[in-house]
Coordinates of C-alpha atoms (C1' of nucleotides) in Angstrom, one line a residue:
Chain A
M1 CA 18.9 3.7 -10.7
P2 CA 20.7 0.3 -10.4
S3 CA 24.3 1.3 -10.8
E4 CA 25.4 -2.3 -11.4
S5 CA 23.0 -5.1 -12.3
Q6 CA 24.0 -8.7 -12.2
H7 CA 20.6 -10.0 -13.2
R8 CA 19.6 -11.3 -16.5
P9 CA 16.3 -9.6 -17.6
V10 CA 13.4 -11.5 -19.1
E11 CA 13.9 -10.5 -22.7
T12 CA 10.4 -11.4 -23.8
V13 CA 9.0 -8.9 -21.4
E14 CA 11.4 -6.3 -22.6
T15 CA 10.4 -6.7 -26.2
A16 CA 6.7 -6.5 -25.1
F17 CA 7.3 -3.2 -23.5
D18 CA 9.6 -2.1 -26.4
I19 CA 6.5 -2.6 -28.6
V20 CA 4.4 -0.6 -26.2
D21 CA 7.0 2.2 -26.2
V22 CA 7.0 2.3 -30.0
L23 CA 3.3 2.5 -30.1
K24 CA 3.4 5.4 -27.6
R25 CA 6.2 7.2 -29.4
D26 CA 4.7 6.9 -32.9
D27 CA 1.1 7.2 -31.6
G28 CA 0.0 4.0 -33.1
A29 CA 1.7 1.8 -35.7
G30 CA 1.3 -1.4 -37.8
I31 CA 3.0 -4.7 -37.4
T32 CA 5.6 -4.1 -40.0
D33 CA 6.5 -0.7 -38.8
I34 CA 7.1 -2.0 -35.3
A35 CA 9.1 -5.0 -36.6
D36 CA 11.3 -2.7 -38.6
E37 CA 11.8 -0.2 -35.8
L38 CA 12.8 -2.9 -33.3
G39 CA 14.6 -5.2 -35.7
L40 CA 12.3 -8.1 -35.0
A41 CA 10.6 -10.6 -37.2
K42 CA 7.1 -9.7 -38.2
S43 CA 5.8 -13.0 -36.9
T44 CA 7.3 -12.2 -33.5
V45 CA 5.7 -8.8 -33.3
H46 CA 2.4 -10.2 -34.5
R47 CA 2.3 -12.7 -31.7
H48 CA 3.1 -10.1 -29.1
V49 CA 0.6 -7.6 -30.4
K50 CA -2.1 -10.2 -30.5
T51 CA -1.3 -11.2 -27.0
L52 CA -1.5 -7.7 -25.7
E53 CA -4.6 -7.0 -27.7
S54 CA -6.4 -10.1 -26.3
R55 CA -5.6 -8.7 -22.8
G56 CA -7.2 -5.4 -23.9
L57 CA -3.9 -3.5 -23.6
L58 CA -3.8 -2.6 -27.3
V59 CA -6.6 -1.6 -29.6
R60 CA -6.7 -2.0 -33.3
E61 CA -7.9 1.2 -34.9
G62 CA -8.2 0.7 -38.6
D63 CA -4.7 -0.2 -39.8
V64 CA -2.8 0.7 -36.7
Y65 CA -2.5 -0.6 -33.2
R66 CA -2.7 1.8 -30.3
I67 CA -2.2 1.7 -26.5
S68 CA -5.5 1.2 -24.8
T69 CA -7.1 2.9 -21.9
W70 CA -6.1 0.1 -19.6
F71 CA -2.9 2.1 -19.0
L72 CA -5.1 4.9 -17.9
D73 CA -6.7 2.6 -15.4
Y74 CA -3.4 1.4 -14.1
G75 CA -2.0 5.0 -14.0
I76 CA -4.9 6.6 -12.2
H77 CA -4.8 3.7 -9.7
V78 CA -1.2 4.4 -9.0
R79 CA -1.9 8.1 -8.5
N80 CA -4.9 7.6 -6.3
R81 CA -3.1 5.1 -4.1
H82 CA -0.1 7.4 -3.6
R83 CA 0.0 8.6 0.0
L84 CA 0.7 12.2 -1.2
Y85 CA -2.2 12.5 -3.6
D86 CA -5.2 12.7 -1.3
V87 CA -3.4 15.1 1.1
A88 CA -1.8 17.4 -1.5
R89 CA -4.6 17.7 -3.9
P90 CA -6.8 20.1 -1.9
K91 CA -3.8 22.3 -1.0
V92 CA -2.8 22.4 -4.7
D93 CA -6.3 23.5 -5.6
E94 CA -6.2 26.2 -2.9
L95 CA -2.9 27.5 -4.0
A96 CA -4.1 27.7 -7.6
A97 CA -7.1 29.7 -6.5
E98 CA -5.0 32.0 -4.3
T99 CA -2.2 32.7 -6.8
N100 CA -4.1 32.4 -10.0
E101 CA -1.2 30.5 -11.4
K102 CA -0.5 27.0 -12.4
V103 CA 0.3 24.8 -9.4
W104 CA 1.9 21.3 -9.6
C105 CA 2.4 18.4 -7.2
V106 CA 5.5 16.5 -8.1
I107 CA 6.8 13.3 -6.5
E108 CA 10.2 11.7 -6.7
E109 CA 10.6 8.3 -8.3
H110 CA 13.7 6.5 -9.5
G111 CA 15.6 9.8 -9.2
M112 CA 13.2 11.8 -11.4
G113 CA 10.4 14.2 -10.8
V114 CA 6.9 13.0 -11.8
H115 CA 4.0 15.5 -12.1
I116 CA 1.1 13.7 -10.5
Y117 CA -1.4 16.5 -10.1
G118 CA -1.8 20.0 -11.5
A119 CA -4.4 22.7 -10.9
E120 CA -5.1 25.7 -13.1
G121 CA -5.2 29.2 -11.8
R122 CA -7.4 31.8 -13.5
H123 CA -4.5 33.2 -15.4
S124 CA -2.3 30.2 -15.5
V125 CA -0.1 29.7 -18.5
K126 CA -0.9 26.8 -20.7
T127 CA 2.1 24.9 -19.5
H128 CA 4.3 22.5 -21.2
A129 CA 4.0 19.9 -18.4
R130 CA 1.4 17.1 -18.4
I131 CA 0.3 14.7 -15.7
G132 CA 2.6 11.8 -15.6
Q133 CA 5.5 13.8 -17.1
R134 CA 9.0 12.9 -15.9
T135 CA 11.6 15.6 -15.6
Y136 CA 15.2 15.6 -14.4
L137 CA 15.3 16.9 -10.9
H138 CA 17.9 19.6 -11.5
Q139 CA 15.9 21.2 -14.2
F140 CA 13.0 22.8 -12.3
A141 CA 12.0 24.3 -9.0
A142 CA 10.1 21.4 -7.6
G143 CA 12.8 19.0 -8.6
K144 CA 15.6 21.1 -7.0
A145 CA 13.5 21.4 -3.8
I146 CA 13.3 17.6 -3.7
L147 CA 16.9 17.0 -4.7
A148 CA 18.1 19.4 -1.9
H149 CA 16.3 17.3 0.7
L150 CA 17.5 13.9 -0.2
P151 CA 20.3 12.0 1.6
D152 CA 23.8 12.9 0.2
N153 CA 24.4 9.5 -1.2
R154 CA 21.2 9.5 -3.1
I155 CA 22.0 12.9 -4.6
E156 CA 25.3 11.7 -5.8
S157 CA 23.9 8.5 -7.3
I158 CA 21.2 10.4 -9.1
L159 CA 23.7 12.9 -10.5
E160 CA 25.8 10.0 -11.5
D161 CA 23.0 8.2 -13.3
Y162 CA 21.4 11.1 -15.1
G163 CA 24.1 13.9 -15.4
L164 CA 23.1 17.5 -15.8
A165 CA 21.4 17.8 -19.2
A166 CA 20.3 21.2 -20.3
Q167 CA 16.7 22.1 -21.2
T168 CA 17.3 25.8 -21.8
D169 CA 20.4 28.0 -21.7
Q170 CA 19.5 28.7 -18.1
T171 CA 19.5 25.1 -16.9
I172 CA 22.1 24.3 -14.3
T173 CA 24.8 22.2 -16.0
E174 CA 27.7 22.6 -13.6
R175 CA 27.9 20.4 -10.6
D176 CA 29.4 23.1 -8.4
E177 CA 26.7 25.6 -9.1
L178 CA 24.0 22.9 -8.4
H179 CA 25.5 22.1 -5.1
D180 CA 25.7 25.8 -4.2
Q181 CA 22.0 26.2 -5.0
L182 CA 21.0 23.1 -3.2
A183 CA 22.7 24.4 0.0
T184 CA 20.8 27.7 -0.4
I185 CA 17.6 25.8 -0.9
R186 CA 18.2 23.7 2.2
D187 CA 18.8 27.0 4.1
R188 CA 15.7 28.9 3.1
G189 CA 13.4 25.9 2.5
Y190 CA 12.4 26.6 -1.1
A191 CA 13.7 26.7 -4.7
F192 CA 13.5 29.1 -7.7
N193 CA 13.4 28.3 -11.3
R194 CA 14.2 31.2 -13.6
E195 CA 13.6 30.0 -17.2
E196 CA 15.6 26.9 -16.5
S197 CA 13.1 24.5 -18.0
V198 CA 11.0 26.8 -20.3
I199 CA 12.0 30.2 -21.6
G200 CA 9.7 32.8 -20.3
V201 CA 8.5 30.8 -17.3
H202 CA 9.5 31.2 -13.7
A203 CA 8.6 29.0 -10.7
V204 CA 8.9 28.5 -7.0
G205 CA 9.0 25.1 -5.4
A206 CA 8.9 23.8 -1.9
P207 CA 9.6 20.3 -0.7
I208 CA 7.3 17.9 1.1
R209 CA 9.3 15.9 3.7
N210 CA 8.5 12.8 5.7
K211 CA 9.2 12.5 9.4
S212 CA 12.9 11.8 8.9
G213 CA 13.3 15.0 6.8
T214 CA 13.7 13.3 3.4
A215 CA 11.7 14.8 0.6
I216 CA 9.1 12.6 -1.0
G217 CA 7.7 15.3 -3.3
A218 CA 7.2 19.0 -3.8
I219 CA 4.7 21.6 -4.7
S220 CA 5.5 24.4 -7.2
V221 CA 3.8 27.5 -8.6
A222 CA 4.7 28.5 -12.1
G223 CA 3.9 31.5 -14.2
P224 CA 5.2 33.9 -16.8
A225 CA 8.5 35.5 -16.0
N226 CA 7.2 39.0 -16.3
R227 CA 4.5 38.4 -13.7
L228 CA 6.5 36.2 -11.3
R229 CA 9.2 38.7 -10.2
D230 CA 10.2 41.0 -7.4
D231 CA 8.5 40.6 -4.1
L232 CA 5.8 38.3 -5.4
M233 CA 8.4 35.8 -6.5
T234 CA 10.8 36.2 -3.6
E235 CA 8.4 36.8 -0.7
E236 CA 4.7 36.2 -1.2
L237 CA 4.7 33.0 -3.2
P238 CA 7.4 31.3 -1.0
S239 CA 5.3 32.2 2.1
L240 CA 2.1 30.8 0.6
L241 CA 3.9 27.7 -0.6
L242 CA 5.6 27.0 2.7
G243 CA 2.2 27.3 4.4
A244 CA 0.7 24.8 2.1
T245 CA 3.6 22.3 2.3
N246 CA 3.7 22.5 6.1
E247 CA 0.1 21.6 6.3
V248 CA 0.6 18.8 3.9
E249 CA 3.5 17.4 5.9
I250 CA 1.4 17.5 9.1
N251 CA -1.5 15.8 7.5
L252 CA 0.8 13.3 6.0
A253 CA 2.3 12.4 9.4
H254 CA -1.2 11.7 10.8
S255 CA -2.5 9.3 8.2
Chain B
M1 CA -13.7 -9.6 -27.4
P2 CA -12.2 -12.1 -29.9
S3 CA -14.9 -14.7 -30.3
E4 CA -12.5 -17.2 -31.8
S5 CA -8.8 -17.0 -31.4
Q6 CA -6.5 -19.6 -32.9
H7 CA -3.4 -17.8 -31.8
R8 CA -1.1 -19.0 -29.0
P9 CA -0.3 -16.1 -26.7
V10 CA 3.1 -15.2 -25.5
E11 CA 2.9 -16.7 -22.1
T12 CA 5.8 -14.8 -20.6
V13 CA 4.1 -11.6 -21.4
E14 CA 0.9 -12.8 -19.8
T15 CA 2.7 -13.7 -16.6
A16 CA 4.4 -10.3 -16.6
F17 CA 1.0 -8.6 -16.7
D18 CA -0.4 -11.1 -14.3
I19 CA 2.2 -9.8 -11.8
V20 CA 1.3 -6.2 -12.6
D21 CA -2.4 -7.1 -12.0
V22 CA -1.6 -8.6 -8.7
L23 CA 0.4 -5.6 -7.6
K24 CA -2.5 -3.4 -8.7
R25 CA -5.2 -5.5 -6.9
D26 CA -3.2 -6.0 -3.7
D27 CA -1.8 -2.4 -3.8
G28 CA 1.8 -3.6 -3.6
A29 CA 3.1 -7.1 -2.6
G30 CA 6.3 -9.0 -2.0
I31 CA 7.9 -11.6 -4.2
T32 CA 6.6 -14.6 -2.2
D33 CA 3.1 -13.2 -2.1
I34 CA 3.0 -12.8 -5.8
A35 CA 4.5 -16.3 -6.4
D36 CA 1.9 -17.8 -4.1
E37 CA -1.0 -15.9 -5.6
L38 CA 0.0 -16.9 -9.2
G39 CA 1.3 -20.4 -8.5
L40 CA 4.7 -19.6 -9.8
A41 CA 8.2 -20.2 -8.5
K42 CA 9.8 -17.5 -6.4
S43 CA 12.7 -17.4 -8.8
T44 CA 10.5 -16.8 -11.8
V45 CA 8.6 -14.0 -10.1
H46 CA 11.9 -12.5 -8.9
R47 CA 13.3 -12.3 -12.4
H48 CA 10.2 -10.8 -13.8
V49 CA 10.0 -8.2 -11.0
K50 CA 13.6 -7.2 -11.4
T51 CA 13.1 -6.8 -15.1
L52 CA 10.1 -4.6 -14.6
E53 CA 11.8 -2.6 -11.9
S54 CA 14.9 -2.0 -14.0
R55 CA 12.6 -0.5 -16.7
G56 CA 11.1 1.7 -14.0
L57 CA 7.7 0.1 -14.2
L58 CA 7.8 -1.1 -10.6
V59 CA 9.1 0.6 -7.6
R60 CA 10.3 -1.0 -4.4
E61 CA 8.9 0.6 -1.4
G62 CA 10.2 -0.9 1.8
D63 CA 9.3 -4.6 1.6
V64 CA 6.8 -4.4 -1.2
Y65 CA 6.9 -3.7 -4.9
R66 CA 4.3 -1.3 -6.4
I67 CA 3.3 -0.2 -9.8
S68 CA 5.1 3.0 -10.8
T69 CA 4.0 6.2 -12.3
W70 CA 5.2 5.1 -15.7
F71 CA 1.7 3.7 -16.1
L72 CA 0.4 7.2 -15.4
D73 CA 2.6 8.5 -18.2
Y74 CA 1.3 5.9 -20.6
G75 CA -2.3 6.4 -19.5
I76 CA -2.4 10.2 -19.8
H77 CA -0.7 9.9 -23.1
V78 CA -3.5 7.6 -24.3
R79 CA -6.1 10.0 -23.1
N80 CA -4.6 13.1 -24.5
R81 CA -4.1 11.5 -27.9
H82 CA -7.7 10.3 -28.1
R83 CA -9.5 12.2 -30.8
L84 CA -12.5 12.8 -28.4
Y85 CA -10.6 14.2 -25.5
D86 CA -9.6 17.7 -26.7
V87 CA -13.0 18.2 -28.3
A88 CA -15.2 16.9 -25.5
R89 CA -13.3 18.3 -22.5
P90 CA -14.4 22.0 -22.8
K91 CA -18.0 20.9 -23.3
V92 CA -17.9 18.6 -20.3
D93 CA -16.6 21.5 -18.2
E94 CA -19.4 23.7 -19.5
L95 CA -22.1 21.2 -18.7
A96 CA -20.8 20.8 -15.2
A97 CA -20.9 24.5 -14.7
E98 CA -24.4 24.8 -16.1
T99 CA -26.0 21.8 -14.4
N100 CA -23.9 21.9 -11.1
E101 CA -23.8 18.1 -11.4
K102 CA -21.1 15.6 -12.1
V103 CA -20.5 15.2 -15.9
W104 CA -18.5 12.4 -17.5
C105 CA -17.1 11.7 -20.9
V106 CA -17.1 8.0 -21.7
I107 CA -15.6 6.2 -24.7
E108 CA -16.2 2.7 -26.0
E109 CA -13.3 0.3 -26.0
H110 CA -13.4 -3.5 -26.4
G111 CA -17.1 -3.4 -25.8
M112 CA -16.9 -1.6 -22.5
G113 CA -17.4 2.0 -21.4
V114 CA -14.3 3.8 -20.2
H115 CA -14.5 7.0 -18.2
I116 CA -11.8 9.3 -19.7
Y117 CA -12.7 12.7 -18.3
G118 CA -15.0 13.9 -15.5
A119 CA -15.9 17.4 -14.3
E120 CA -17.3 18.4 -11.0
G121 CA -20.4 20.6 -10.7
R122 CA -20.8 22.8 -7.7
H123 CA -23.2 20.3 -6.0
S124 CA -21.9 17.2 -7.7
V125 CA -22.1 13.9 -5.8
K126 CA -18.8 12.4 -4.8
T127 CA -19.2 9.7 -7.4
H128 CA -18.2 6.1 -7.4
A129 CA -16.6 6.4 -10.8
R130 CA -12.9 7.2 -11.4
I131 CA -11.0 8.2 -14.5
G132 CA -10.0 5.1 -16.3
Q133 CA -12.8 3.0 -14.9
R134 CA -14.4 0.4 -17.1
T135 CA -18.1 -0.4 -16.9
Y136 CA -20.3 -2.7 -18.8
L137 CA -22.3 -0.7 -21.3
H138 CA -25.7 -2.0 -20.2
Q139 CA -25.2 -0.7 -16.7
F140 CA -25.3 3.0 -17.1
A141 CA -26.7 5.9 -19.1
A142 CA -23.6 6.7 -21.2
G143 CA -23.1 3.1 -21.9
K144 CA -26.6 2.5 -23.0
A145 CA -26.4 5.6 -25.2
I146 CA -23.3 4.1 -26.8
L147 CA -24.7 0.6 -27.1
A148 CA -27.8 1.8 -28.8
H149 CA -25.8 3.4 -31.5
L150 CA -23.5 0.6 -32.4
P151 CA -24.0 -1.8 -35.4
D152 CA -26.4 -4.7 -34.6
N153 CA -23.7 -7.3 -35.0
R154 CA -21.4 -5.5 -32.5
I155 CA -24.3 -5.2 -30.0
E156 CA -24.8 -8.9 -30.3
S157 CA -21.2 -9.9 -29.9
I158 CA -20.8 -7.6 -26.9
L159 CA -23.8 -9.1 -25.2
E160 CA -22.5 -12.5 -26.1
D161 CA -19.1 -11.7 -24.6
Y162 CA -20.1 -10.0 -21.4
G163 CA -23.7 -11.0 -20.7
L164 CA -26.0 -8.8 -18.5
A165 CA -24.5 -8.7 -15.0
A166 CA -26.4 -6.8 -12.4
Q167 CA -24.8 -3.9 -10.4
T168 CA -27.9 -3.0 -8.5
D169 CA -31.4 -4.5 -8.4
Q170 CA -32.4 -1.9 -11.0
T171 CA -29.8 -3.0 -13.6
I172 CA -31.2 -4.4 -16.8
T173 CA -30.6 -8.1 -16.8
E174 CA -33.1 -9.2 -19.4
R175 CA -32.2 -9.2 -23.1
D176 CA -35.7 -8.2 -24.2
E177 CA -35.9 -5.3 -21.9
L178 CA -32.5 -4.1 -23.0
H179 CA -33.5 -4.2 -26.7
D180 CA -36.7 -2.4 -26.0
Q181 CA -34.8 0.4 -24.2
L182 CA -32.1 0.6 -26.9
A183 CA -34.9 1.1 -29.5
T184 CA -36.3 3.9 -27.4
I185 CA -32.9 5.4 -26.9
R186 CA -32.3 5.4 -30.6
D187 CA -35.6 7.1 -31.1
R188 CA -35.2 10.0 -28.8
G189 CA -31.4 10.2 -28.9
Y190 CA -30.5 9.9 -25.2
A191 CA -30.6 7.4 -22.3
F192 CA -31.6 7.3 -18.7
N193 CA -30.1 5.5 -15.7
R194 CA -32.4 5.2 -12.7
E195 CA -30.3 3.7 -9.9
E196 CA -29.1 1.0 -12.3
S197 CA -25.4 1.4 -11.4
V198 CA -25.6 3.1 -8.0
I199 CA -28.5 3.2 -5.6
G200 CA -29.7 6.8 -5.2
V201 CA -28.0 8.0 -8.4
H202 CA -29.8 9.0 -11.6
A203 CA -28.2 10.0 -14.9
V204 CA -28.8 11.0 -18.4
G205 CA -26.5 10.1 -21.3
A206 CA -26.2 11.1 -24.9
P207 CA -24.0 9.5 -27.6
I208 CA -21.3 11.0 -29.6
R209 CA -21.4 9.6 -33.1
N210 CA -19.0 9.7 -36.0
K211 CA -20.0 10.6 -39.6
S212 CA -21.4 7.1 -40.2
G213 CA -23.6 7.3 -37.2
T214 CA -21.7 4.8 -35.0
A215 CA -21.2 5.9 -31.4
I216 CA -17.6 6.3 -30.3
G217 CA -18.4 7.7 -26.9
A218 CA -21.0 9.5 -24.8
I219 CA -21.4 12.3 -22.3
S220 CA -23.5 11.9 -19.2
V221 CA -24.8 14.0 -16.3
A222 CA -25.2 12.2 -13.0
G223 CA -26.7 13.3 -9.7
P224 CA -28.8 12.3 -6.7
A225 CA -32.1 10.7 -7.5
N226 CA -34.1 13.1 -5.5
R227 CA -32.7 16.1 -7.5
L228 CA -32.6 14.5 -10.9
R229 CA -36.3 13.9 -11.6
D230 CA -39.4 15.3 -13.3
D231 CA -38.8 17.9 -16.0
L232 CA -35.2 18.5 -15.1
M233 CA -34.5 14.8 -15.7
T234 CA -36.7 14.3 -18.8
E235 CA -36.5 17.7 -20.5
E236 CA -33.9 20.1 -19.4
L237 CA -30.9 17.9 -19.0
P238 CA -31.5 16.0 -22.2
S239 CA -31.8 19.2 -24.1
L240 CA -28.5 20.6 -22.6
L241 CA -26.8 17.3 -23.3
L242 CA -27.9 17.1 -26.9
G243 CA -26.7 20.6 -27.5
A244 CA -23.3 19.7 -26.1
T245 CA -23.0 16.3 -28.0
N246 CA -24.1 17.9 -31.2
E247 CA -21.4 20.5 -31.0
V248 CA -18.8 17.9 -30.1
E249 CA -19.9 15.8 -33.1
I250 CA -19.5 18.8 -35.4
N251 CA -16.1 19.8 -34.1
L252 CA -15.1 16.1 -34.3
A253 CA -16.0 16.0 -38.0
H254 CA -13.8 19.0 -38.8
S255 CA -10.6 18.0 -37.1
Chain C
dA1 C1' -7.6 -3.5 -65.6
dG2 C1' -4.0 -5.9 -64.3
dG3 C1' 0.2 -6.5 -61.8
dA4 C1' 3.2 -5.5 -58.1
dA5 C1' 4.0 -4.1 -53.7
dA6 C1' 2.8 -4.1 -49.0
dC7 C1' 0.1 -5.5 -45.5
dG8 C1' -1.3 -8.9 -41.7
dT9 C1' -1.4 -13.6 -41.0
dT10 C1' -0.1 -18.7 -40.5
dC11 C1' 3.1 -22.5 -40.1
dG12 C1' 7.0 -25.5 -38.7
dA13 C1' 11.5 -26.1 -37.0
dA14 C1' 15.5 -25.0 -34.0
dC15 C1' 17.7 -23.4 -30.2
dA16 C1' 17.8 -19.7 -27.0
dG17 C1' 16.1 -18.7 -22.8
dC18 C1' 12.3 -19.2 -19.5
dG19 C1' 10.7 -21.6 -15.5
dG20 C1' 11.5 -24.4 -11.5
dG21 C1' 13.8 -26.4 -7.5
dA22 C1' 17.2 -26.2 -4.2
dA23 C1' 20.5 -23.9 -1.8
dC24 C1' 22.2 -19.4 0.1
dA25 C1' 22.1 -15.0 2.8
dG26 C1' 20.1 -11.5 5.6
dC27 C1' 16.7 -10.4 8.9
dT28 C1' 13.4 -10.7 12.6
dT29 C1' 11.2 -13.7 15.9
dT30 C1' 10.8 -16.9 19.7
Chain D
dA1 C1' 20.8 -19.9 19.4
dA2 C1' 18.0 -21.7 16.2
dA3 C1' 14.0 -21.6 13.5
dG4 C1' 11.2 -19.0 10.5
dC5 C1' 10.5 -15.7 7.2
dT6 C1' 12.2 -12.9 3.6
dG7 C1' 14.7 -11.8 -1.2
dT8 C1' 18.3 -13.6 -3.9
dT9 C1' 21.4 -16.7 -6.8
dC10 C1' 22.6 -20.7 -9.2
dC11 C1' 22.1 -24.3 -12.8
dC12 C1' 19.8 -27.6 -15.5
dG13 C1' 16.0 -29.4 -18.6
dC14 C1' 12.5 -28.7 -21.6
dT15 C1' 9.2 -25.6 -23.0
dG16 C1' 7.9 -21.9 -25.6
dT17 C1' 9.8 -18.0 -28.2
dT18 C1' 11.8 -16.6 -32.2
dC19 C1' 12.7 -16.5 -37.1
dG20 C1' 12.1 -17.1 -42.1
dA21 C1' 9.4 -18.4 -45.6
dA22 C1' 5.0 -18.8 -47.7
dC23 C1' 0.0 -17.6 -47.9
dG24 C1' -4.1 -14.6 -48.6
dT25 C1' -5.9 -9.8 -49.1
dT26 C1' -6.0 -5.4 -50.0
dT27 C1' -4.0 -1.2 -51.9
dC28 C1' -1.5 1.2 -54.9
dC29 C1' 0.5 2.3 -59.3
dT30 C1' 1.1 2.3 -64.2

DNA sequence: AGGAAACGTTCGAACAGCGGGAACAGCTTT
DNA sequence: AAAGCTGTTCCCGCTGTTCGAACGTTTCCT
């Protein structure tokens, strides 16, 4: 996000979170492993780990340290306090019941899409996505719906920061094509995803905007490509989605 | 948890998490507020906040900084990777459907009970508890079920560390009474909570033990006191619960 | 069994870098 | 117009972090 940055970071804090990241990536590790992986002295890592452990942020489990459930406490707190969560959750549940597909609520943060709540429909695909997952905005329906409804300068700076990495061979990787699609999305008010993030999965996404028209999040419906097609994909789902997002926007304005 | 601790913590890391804690408690704050609350210089707080923000861990929202959804990512990761989660979740869902009450899966960590998954029954009370919530083990059914099935020395050290704080006027605050109850719980295999954590709420909890018999977590059913009583409370629910926890224990052993 | 390797842990010393105060800039308030 | 409040930047001094080496245990290997 920060294009330039003239500030000198607190390196000790960075190493602490580097350690946390290693423990997340490797799903638990010992002192020596961490030290090797980060190029730090064992004693340094040891002191950090003991500090984090004494705060309860890490848990020793046999011969490895793991991230503790304190992060779950922090994370759920963040979600519950988000202005969108309380308003969007019932609508997401409704949509899942109506469509029988997987429905996600996604918010924008630091130029990425974050899945904060998902509801299972009766036939919903066991999806790739998890709560908390971060995805590039150009790679999926909800993300494109958000991206299309951000101010132009933010769109540019996001594309500048993250580029257009491919997830499948259908992912948009050309700037021109993206801008064309964004214009279309702005026109009709919703976005499609045809195997652009996962092969075999289609999705429809619609933005949730604040009073000034800027997207703060989106709701999407995802399902198998062979079920989400024709009128269901192009007419029914968009209409259901827009109904839901409109309600959310109204409730959001009066809260 | 650490009764002794001869190690000197990394103070810079502690202040970083102190800041995170303030932002969680106050639900967002400015630089000056944080500095005042922690007794630090504004410049110090500023550097820390900018460091955390550049990592994406904080988000600036108007004139306050907030904790970001990265913590949700960390937290959900912790939960998903927990050996109990995958095994217990379907059983918790089943129990909620069978009993129509609120069902929780709780694990032990650092001598406290952490709610990692909850399922709504059709009539379930909108409960106090949230995912990620930490509760003293002596204050609720799942906690007492866990506590009863820990090694004696761990029980002692936990009571030493946390004491017996009251949550309601029914909470156990006497050591003798607690030990009596724990013995009973060990005998019959499950625990009751009669308005000990929330007035008007009863619950039944049963432990989930590993091969060596030590509890690693518990499952509980909670509901209004006037519905959870008589045979339902003392016979039916315990029997359903024990069926579920036994299955979980078996699946846990073979995974 | 015995030895070696690998682990987490402790210690002291050295200098990087963290913390603090004061000054600056932008904004609203009075 | 000026005074109050922000967040931000600078630089200096000293604290506290880092590292390497050595210790004590356990595990693995031959």
